[in-house]
Amino acid sequence: MNARQLAEGFVRAGAVLSLLVPWEIVSRAGLIPQLLAPGLADIGAAFWAALLNGDLVYHASFSLWRALAGFGMAVAVGIPLGAAMARARLFEAVFEPVFSFSYPVPKIALYPIFIFIFGLGSGSKVALVFLECLYPITVNAYFGIRGVEPAYLRAALNMGARPLRLFWRVVVPAAAPDIFAGIRIALPVAFIVVILAEMIGESVGLGYYISYQSVSFDNASSMAGIAAVAIIGFCLDRLLIAIRARLVFWEHLDRVDR
Amino acid sequence: MSRASSSAAGSAAAAPGSDRLWDSPLGRRLLGLGIWSLVVALWEWLTQSGNAPDYLVAPSAIVVTLARLAADGELWTHMAASLFRVAIGLSVGAVAGTLIGLLAGVNRAVELYFDPIISLTYPVPKIAILPILMAWFGIGDLSKIVIIITAVFYPTFINSYYGAKGVALSHLRAALNMGASPWRVFWRVVFPASLPQILTGLRIALALSFIVLFAAEMIGARSGLGYLIIVAENNLRFDIMYASLLTIGIIGLAADRGLLALRQRLLAGRPDAGSRR
């Protein structure tokens, strides 16, 4: 680490501190009631306490399970569906207009109806996550596979590749960066949707925890819950970047967004 | 074999000698329309015959309820409340995000300040702070506007930041060489060059603002389309739920298509003008 990097490190730390320090001052000075804006030490203490008594782990495990279940189902359905739309005209005719018209519709509005269909528990959340994740995954897979260079296909066919081999050895690798782009959009969406749905109606999960602690006037615990959401969101993002580096290593065009 | 390559080539014209309906663009349109009309008809029949569960409301009943809500003005009140919040939140958040993003793209000091904050908080679901915002600002318009501003800031910032970073150095040098002031370079070179990226960010922000708004209105509000859905849910009025859902869908779709049309106008003649992704 040279002097320049060290200096930039200081600036980076300073930037984050420039937000945290005024917060602490405002809270300490009592400009805003401490009940509403607890100090960092209080939030830290609440986080530690909720971590030790298992609250955070308990609620986080529900949120994560729901997010990953819906996301996994969306991957399992969305990629084959996108591939079918790209490779078969019939599928394209039936599904392309649906995706095109309902993509910009906020699917969260369906949640109350999902509650009646799938119940108040995990079912309705998983279904909503599935639906929200299905769109970016399917549409990106569709565009990615449709956009595969025809020359690659002809070359492979010329050399006698069978359809299945063509799909797995040419189409999938060529479309992988696009498919992965859809997955990268979908995973944070899954987590956001779970937190939202849990805030609207639930008795477990991080979204419920945050909103319950807040209406119980325990904003320190509520912010501890937000911190837990932040840490999980950050880790999921890092995980995706690490996976992408291994999985689609041949695409290094947008390495800038670390 | 020719089928594989022609379908891969995208929306190419129908292959000569094709006899299937879905091989021509018009046929595909008709087929899609036909199949989904059939689904709606089936839905209507199922609900009319009384075999459907309560939560499936006949499409005709949804339209009737929507017309009634529109006639007695209830729909417009809630729609106006929702659109007001989105309009303020989106414009404040998007202008701030775009301007600061562009500045961070051209100015090293601004970049150094915002980069650690953004990269640390970007993957965090911003919606998590909603309960706190409601404790601070109440359940009126302000808490919704603030959460929309927060949510919208990130995609607009990041896209305009990369847009400004990607401006060709030769364009900047040419403008400076010809004596343009930094201010002029910013507005006449950096901004137009980043416009495609800015609009991409804006489209994400638009979708996000609606999601966040309706969610916030479902969690705690006294007006708005999200609130209307929750009230309908509590009264088991499925027809009103679907009617507001339909309204939300139409608003979301219309806003998105409007933005795409604007994009095509603003970027007329550029290669990525018609990009739908």
XYZ file of C-alpha atoms in Angstrom:
535
model
C 0.000 0.000 0.000
C 1.548 3.227 -1.113
C 0.986 6.725 0.203
C -1.684 7.524 -2.356
C -3.773 4.469 -1.493
C -3.368 5.254 2.171
C -4.628 8.797 1.594
C -7.630 7.535 -0.350
C -8.358 5.071 2.417
C -8.479 7.965 4.856
C -10.832 9.907 2.593
C -13.108 6.879 2.300
C -13.234 6.382 6.032
C -13.773 10.118 6.427
C -16.738 10.056 4.062
C -18.493 7.387 6.099
C -17.601 9.154 9.342
C -18.974 12.424 7.976
C -22.394 10.807 8.078
C -22.058 8.934 11.355
C -20.537 11.668 13.490
C -23.307 14.259 12.954
C -25.827 11.545 13.734
C -24.140 10.847 17.047
C -23.887 14.577 17.830
C -27.551 15.187 17.024
C -28.559 12.241 19.157
C -26.282 13.137 22.092
C -27.248 16.803 22.041
C -30.890 15.813 22.154
C -31.828 17.871 19.075
C -34.088 14.981 18.158
C -35.494 12.932 21.048
C -33.264 9.924 21.737
C -36.359 7.772 21.505
C -36.630 8.672 17.827
C -32.954 8.880 16.955
C -30.947 6.658 19.296
C -27.190 7.107 19.353
C -24.807 4.718 17.639
C -23.779 3.174 20.954
C -27.413 2.396 21.770
C -27.969 0.865 18.349
C -24.803 -1.185 18.750
C -25.902 -2.379 22.177
C -29.368 -3.282 20.853
C -27.766 -5.165 17.955
C -25.471 -7.080 20.274
C -28.317 -7.937 22.641
C -30.599 -9.102 19.806
C -27.728 -11.145 18.388
C -26.991 -12.824 21.710
C -30.589 -13.693 22.573
C -31.072 -15.139 19.104
C -33.778 -12.733 17.911
C -31.870 -11.509 14.888
C -30.750 -14.967 13.815
C -34.278 -16.321 14.257
C -35.954 -13.603 12.169
C -33.146 -13.443 9.622
C -33.365 -17.181 9.014
C -37.049 -16.827 8.077
C -36.385 -13.892 5.760
C -33.443 -15.599 4.080
C -35.261 -18.878 3.652
C -38.220 -17.173 1.975
C -36.048 -15.013 -0.251
C -33.888 -17.919 -1.390
C -36.839 -20.278 -1.929
C -38.675 -17.801 -4.163
C -35.461 -16.833 -5.915
C -34.477 -20.461 -6.516
C -37.877 -21.246 -7.974
C -37.663 -18.198 -10.217
C -34.252 -19.349 -11.507
C -35.546 -22.880 -12.066
C -38.567 -21.641 -14.034
C -37.275 -18.400 -15.541
C -34.172 -19.616 -17.381
C -35.922 -22.517 -19.181
C -38.868 -20.231 -19.950
C -36.588 -17.516 -21.331
C -34.729 -20.132 -23.374
C -37.984 -21.528 -24.735
C -39.169 -18.033 -25.661
C -35.914 -17.330 -27.462
C -35.743 -20.635 -29.330
C -39.388 -21.456 -30.051
C -41.641 -19.043 -31.899
C -44.767 -20.480 -30.274
C -43.507 -19.717 -26.772
C -42.425 -16.286 -27.898
C -45.889 -15.577 -29.302
C -47.606 -16.602 -26.084
C -45.293 -15.254 -23.390
C -43.449 -12.279 -24.858
C -46.504 -9.950 -24.770
C -47.256 -10.945 -21.175
C -43.748 -10.136 -20.006
C -43.615 -6.971 -22.032
C -46.891 -5.623 -20.657
C -46.676 -6.704 -17.054
C -42.963 -6.016 -16.521
C -43.488 -2.400 -15.359
C -46.453 -3.316 -13.171
C -45.570 -3.257 -9.451
C -46.229 -6.869 -8.512
C -46.278 -5.987 -4.822
C -49.899 -4.895 -5.334
C -50.771 -8.576 -5.787
C -49.632 -9.394 -2.274
C -53.029 -9.037 -0.536
C -54.534 -11.449 -3.058
C -51.632 -13.854 -2.566
C -52.393 -13.841 1.148
C -55.820 -15.278 0.388
C -54.448 -17.842 -2.031
C -51.301 -18.957 -0.212
C -52.055 -18.001 3.376
C -50.538 -15.509 5.786
C -47.380 -17.550 6.376
C -44.355 -18.146 4.194
C -46.345 -19.274 1.150
C -47.542 -15.841 0.085
C -44.061 -14.321 0.547
C -42.330 -17.040 -1.437
C -44.925 -16.665 -4.192
C -44.430 -12.905 -4.359
C -40.633 -13.258 -4.413
C -40.949 -15.876 -7.132
C -43.095 -13.564 -9.258
C -40.866 -10.509 -8.789
C -37.693 -12.487 -9.555
C -39.189 -14.325 -12.513
C -39.317 -11.164 -14.632
C -35.675 -10.062 -14.668
C -34.425 -13.665 -14.904
C -36.729 -14.687 -17.762
C -36.376 -11.485 -19.752
C -32.580 -11.432 -19.501
C -32.310 -15.104 -20.417
C -34.641 -14.465 -23.352
C -32.691 -11.507 -24.708
C -29.365 -13.176 -23.982
C -30.197 -16.392 -25.800
C -31.953 -14.599 -28.643
C -28.902 -12.436 -29.128
C -26.406 -15.292 -29.516
C -24.258 -14.646 -32.562
C -25.785 -16.693 -35.428
C -22.289 -17.396 -36.748
C -21.511 -19.421 -33.602
C -24.626 -21.498 -34.150
C -23.864 -22.099 -37.815
C -20.289 -23.020 -37.055
C -21.335 -25.527 -34.430
C -24.049 -26.973 -36.683
C -21.596 -27.201 -39.539
C -19.283 -29.215 -37.379
C -22.139 -31.586 -36.672
C -23.251 -30.551 -33.188
C -26.530 -32.065 -32.070
C -29.283 -29.736 -30.758
C -28.687 -30.584 -27.106
C -24.956 -30.169 -27.428
C -25.494 -26.948 -29.342
C -27.611 -25.642 -26.502
C -25.276 -26.542 -23.664
C -21.931 -25.902 -25.314
C -22.716 -22.868 -27.486
C -25.959 -21.133 -26.548
C -25.643 -21.293 -22.769
C -22.022 -20.096 -22.545
C -22.688 -17.318 -25.053
C -25.756 -16.120 -23.170
C -24.322 -16.686 -19.676
C -23.341 -13.050 -19.035
C -26.912 -11.943 -19.803
C -28.439 -14.744 -17.782
C -26.209 -13.803 -14.907
C -27.170 -10.148 -15.247
C -30.787 -11.186 -14.668
C -29.792 -13.198 -11.620
C -27.856 -10.260 -10.277
C -30.914 -8.032 -10.572
C -33.189 -10.669 -9.068
C -31.312 -11.640 -5.890
C -31.450 -8.228 -4.183
C -35.060 -7.889 -5.373
C -35.869 -11.176 -3.623
C -34.541 -9.862 -0.344
C -36.267 -6.470 -0.698
C -39.627 -8.078 -1.488
C -39.397 -10.392 1.516
C -38.671 -7.504 3.876
C -41.565 -5.512 2.372
C -44.049 -8.359 2.577
C -43.034 -9.067 6.163
C -43.675 -5.431 7.039
C -47.169 -5.564 5.554
C -48.338 -8.651 7.347
C -46.359 -11.242 9.270
C -45.312 -12.329 12.716
C -41.762 -13.477 11.947
C -38.944 -12.257 9.732
C -36.641 -9.249 9.734
C -39.221 -6.963 8.113
C -41.644 -7.771 10.884
C -38.932 -7.320 13.524
C -37.990 -3.841 12.261
C -41.548 -2.642 12.017
C -42.629 -4.234 15.329
C -39.728 -2.707 17.275
C -40.417 0.671 15.713
C -44.092 0.759 16.668
C -43.067 -0.440 20.151
C -40.985 2.761 20.429
C -37.770 0.770 20.543
C -36.064 2.474 17.634
C -32.641 1.274 18.758
C -33.729 -2.341 18.248
C -35.477 -1.386 15.035
C -32.231 0.104 13.727
C -30.380 -3.007 14.879
C -32.772 -4.904 12.614
C -32.009 -2.487 9.778
C -28.306 -3.076 10.393
C -28.897 -6.828 10.107
C -30.743 -6.296 6.799
C -27.876 -4.097 5.628
C -25.230 -6.682 6.513
C -27.139 -9.500 4.800
C -27.793 -7.367 1.708
C -24.127 -6.431 1.518
C -22.981 -10.051 1.904
C -25.423 -11.303 -0.755
C -24.037 -8.732 -3.184
C -20.423 -9.734 -2.457
C -21.373 -13.397 -2.846
C -22.874 -12.713 -6.276
C -19.793 -10.832 -7.405
C -17.574 -13.690 -6.244
C -19.766 -16.226 -8.069
C -19.777 -14.165 -11.218
C -16.011 -13.913 -11.200
C -15.821 -17.720 -11.242
C -18.827 -18.552 -13.404
C -18.658 -16.057 -16.242
C -14.972 -15.292 -16.005
C -14.741 -14.621 -19.735
C -16.831 -11.520 -19.390
C -14.810 -8.775 -17.790
C -16.334 -5.765 -19.481
C -18.064 -4.300 -16.445
C -15.507 -5.116 -13.809
C -15.633 -1.472 -12.805
C -18.675 -2.007 -10.592
C -16.910 -3.887 -7.876
C -31.346 -26.670 -38.872
C -32.535 -23.587 -40.679
C -35.110 -23.216 -37.947
C -32.498 -22.994 -35.260
C -30.540 -20.317 -37.047
C -33.531 -18.265 -38.129
C -35.058 -18.155 -34.683
C -31.687 -17.265 -33.251
C -31.424 -14.382 -35.648
C -34.258 -12.802 -33.721
C -37.341 -11.235 -35.191
C -36.327 -11.913 -38.753
C -39.029 -12.080 -41.369
C -40.935 -15.312 -41.741
C -38.976 -18.036 -43.418
C -40.146 -18.623 -46.976
C -42.604 -21.436 -47.247
C -43.535 -21.347 -43.574
C -47.046 -22.542 -42.921
C -47.382 -22.190 -39.172
C -49.339 -19.306 -37.753
C -46.582 -18.207 -35.395
C -43.921 -17.913 -38.080
C -45.016 -14.428 -39.131
C -44.952 -11.401 -36.799
C -48.659 -10.706 -37.322
C -49.529 -14.335 -36.724
C -47.559 -14.250 -33.478
C -49.498 -11.174 -32.348
C -52.808 -12.822 -33.168
C -51.844 -16.053 -31.484
C -50.772 -14.288 -28.297
C -53.929 -12.212 -28.260
C -56.118 -15.249 -28.956
C -54.614 -17.416 -26.247
C -54.866 -14.733 -23.583
C -58.415 -13.778 -24.594
C -59.221 -17.439 -24.148
C -57.703 -17.378 -20.655
C -59.791 -14.335 -19.716
C -62.915 -15.945 -21.166
C -62.206 -19.101 -19.181
C -61.734 -17.010 -16.052
C -65.047 -15.259 -16.683
C -66.836 -18.565 -17.266
C -65.298 -20.163 -14.191
C -66.386 -17.318 -11.904
C -69.846 -17.059 -13.466
C -70.450 -20.759 -13.000
C -69.787 -20.380 -9.280
C -66.999 -22.950 -9.099
C -64.253 -20.430 -8.442
C -62.884 -19.576 -4.990
C -63.857 -16.206 -3.503
C -60.588 -14.544 -4.398
C -61.185 -14.994 -8.121
C -63.450 -12.186 -9.272
C -64.981 -12.194 -12.741
C -63.211 -9.809 -15.141
C -66.553 -8.196 -15.981
C -67.234 -7.549 -12.279
C -63.760 -5.945 -11.938
C -64.504 -3.578 -14.803
C -67.915 -2.706 -13.322
C -66.347 -1.971 -9.924
C -63.629 0.100 -11.569
C -66.240 2.146 -13.420
C -68.216 2.655 -10.217
C -65.091 3.725 -8.280
C -64.241 6.118 -11.082
C -67.773 7.502 -11.231
C -68.075 8.305 -7.526
C -64.629 9.880 -7.510
C -63.034 7.554 -4.936
C -60.595 6.193 -7.470
C -59.372 9.646 -8.518
C -58.816 10.780 -4.918
C -56.557 7.823 -4.174
C -54.870 7.976 -7.546
C -54.126 11.673 -7.082
C -52.654 11.012 -3.625
C -50.384 8.265 -5.010
C -49.317 10.214 -8.079
C -48.567 13.315 -6.013
C -46.170 11.343 -3.788
C -44.440 9.687 -6.726
C -44.161 12.953 -8.650
C -42.442 14.797 -5.787
C -40.315 11.876 -4.592
C -39.219 10.814 -8.044
C -38.364 14.291 -9.286
C -36.399 15.275 -6.167
C -34.598 11.926 -5.903
C -33.869 11.608 -9.608
C -32.602 15.176 -10.026
C -30.392 14.863 -6.947
C -29.133 11.405 -7.941
C -28.421 12.409 -11.524
C -26.683 15.676 -10.689
C -24.526 14.241 -7.928
C -23.809 11.159 -10.057
C -22.657 13.282 -12.983
C -20.553 15.440 -10.660
C -18.967 12.334 -9.127
C -18.201 11.159 -12.660
C -16.266 14.308 -13.557
C -14.887 15.470 -10.225
C -12.418 13.349 -8.277
C -13.222 14.913 -4.885
C -16.971 14.324 -5.218
C -16.249 10.796 -6.416
C -13.990 10.029 -3.462
C -16.609 11.280 -1.035
C -19.625 9.461 -2.459
C -18.042 6.223 -3.659
C -17.519 4.615 -0.228
C -20.972 5.691 0.966
C -22.729 4.420 -2.149
C -20.826 1.151 -2.446
C -21.453 0.457 1.236
C -25.183 1.229 1.206
C -26.134 0.314 -2.385
C -26.792 -3.390 -1.754
C -28.848 -2.562 1.341
C -32.627 -2.774 0.854
C -33.532 0.878 1.480
C -37.104 -0.062 2.259
C -35.900 -1.372 5.627
C -35.790 2.163 7.012
C -39.476 2.755 6.237
C -40.764 2.042 9.782
C -38.211 4.497 11.170
C -39.257 7.116 8.625
C -42.860 6.620 9.645
C -41.916 7.122 13.285
C -40.131 10.339 12.281
C -42.434 11.835 9.690
C -45.786 10.233 10.431
C -47.909 8.222 8.023
C -48.754 11.157 5.758
C -47.159 12.175 2.498
C -43.737 13.060 3.887
C -42.604 9.571 4.942
C -43.567 8.192 1.511
C -41.819 10.995 -0.327
C -38.636 10.535 1.724
C -38.525 6.765 1.148
C -39.058 7.291 -2.594
C -36.258 9.874 -2.707
C -33.938 7.455 -0.917
C -34.828 4.527 -3.153
C -34.621 6.533 -6.380
C -31.315 8.225 -5.581
C -29.219 5.062 -5.991
C -30.101 3.871 -9.514
C -30.024 7.426 -10.880
C -26.702 8.162 -9.164
C -24.997 4.977 -10.328
C -26.183 5.204 -13.917
C -25.311 8.856 -14.416
C -21.970 8.261 -12.655
C -20.998 5.522 -15.113
C -22.459 7.617 -17.913
C -20.220 10.563 -17.048
C -17.212 8.294 -16.519
C -17.729 6.875 -19.983
C -17.661 10.200 -21.822
C -14.996 10.057 -24.514
C -11.876 11.891 -23.372
C -11.394 13.273 -26.866
C -14.769 15.041 -26.678
C -13.835 16.663 -23.395
C -10.430 17.746 -24.703
C -11.958 19.089 -27.906
C -14.495 21.164 -25.996
C -11.879 22.504 -23.580
C -9.512 23.215 -26.452
C -12.146 25.332 -28.106
C -12.380 27.366 -24.936
C -15.553 26.023 -23.365
C -15.913 26.794 -19.669
C -16.133 23.804 -17.307
C -19.813 24.663 -16.738
C -20.472 24.639 -20.455
C -18.566 21.373 -20.893
C -20.690 19.826 -18.150
C -24.015 20.794 -19.719
C -23.140 20.610 -23.400
C -20.797 17.595 -23.480
C -21.005 15.464 -20.338
C -24.776 15.649 -19.899
C -25.794 14.793 -23.493
C -23.175 12.056 -23.704
C -24.460 10.469 -20.498
C -28.111 10.808 -21.458
C -28.667 7.177 -22.525
C -27.326 5.957 -19.173
C -29.265 8.621 -17.269
C -32.485 7.505 -18.934
C -31.696 3.867 -18.164
C -31.311 4.795 -14.512
C -34.496 6.829 -14.648
C -36.445 3.848 -15.934
C -35.238 1.697 -13.052
C -36.022 4.551 -10.664
C -39.535 4.913 -12.040
C -40.370 1.249 -11.496
C -38.755 1.325 -8.064
C -40.657 4.429 -6.974
C -43.993 2.754 -7.687
C -43.025 -0.413 -5.839
C -41.832 1.515 -2.805
C -44.851 3.818 -2.859
C -47.512 1.128 -3.018
C -45.710 -0.914 -0.380
C -45.494 2.114 1.905
C -49.161 2.851 1.365
C -50.004 -0.730 2.260
C -47.945 -0.554 5.434
C -49.352 2.722 6.736
C -51.325 5.468 5.024
C -54.703 7.176 4.948
C -54.981 7.514 1.184
C -53.498 6.189 -2.041
C -54.061 3.151 -4.208
C -51.992 0.898 -1.943
C -54.182 1.979 0.965
C -57.297 1.270 -1.109
C -56.113 -2.316 -1.638
C -55.536 -2.848 2.070
C -58.947 -1.413 2.989
C -60.555 -3.642 0.383
C -58.626 -6.621 1.792
C -59.842 -5.911 5.323
C -63.434 -5.717 4.065
C -63.008 -8.791 1.858
C -63.962 -6.712 -1.166
C -62.045 -8.664 -3.773
C -63.610 -6.686 -6.620
C -62.130 -3.448 -5.241
C -58.774 -5.173 -4.728
C -58.651 -6.207 -8.368
C -59.938 -2.828 -9.538
C -57.135 -0.976 -7.709
C -54.661 -3.603 -8.857
C -55.729 -2.972 -12.438
C -55.377 0.783 -11.951
C -51.876 0.334 -10.505
C -50.979 -1.875 -13.452
C -52.217 0.668 -15.981
C -50.367 3.513 -14.252
C -47.127 1.498 -14.091
C -47.379 0.473 -17.724
C -48.336 3.952 -18.954
C -45.490 5.621 -17.055
C -42.959 3.115 -18.391
C -44.159 3.403 -21.991
C -44.188 7.198 -21.660
C -40.583 7.165 -20.520
C -39.607 4.856 -23.396
C -41.294 7.257 -25.839
C -39.419 10.163 -24.257
C -36.202 8.179 -24.564
C -36.816 7.635 -28.257
C -37.383 11.354 -28.782
C -34.413 12.509 -26.747
C -32.034 9.963 -28.234
C -33.387 10.212 -31.780
C -30.704 9.114 -34.198
C -28.550 7.427 -31.569
C -28.013 3.679 -31.770
C -29.551 2.809 -28.393
C -32.646 4.992 -28.760
C -35.091 2.111 -29.043
C -33.475 -0.085 -26.414
C -36.152 -1.663 -24.278
C -33.908 -3.269 -21.762
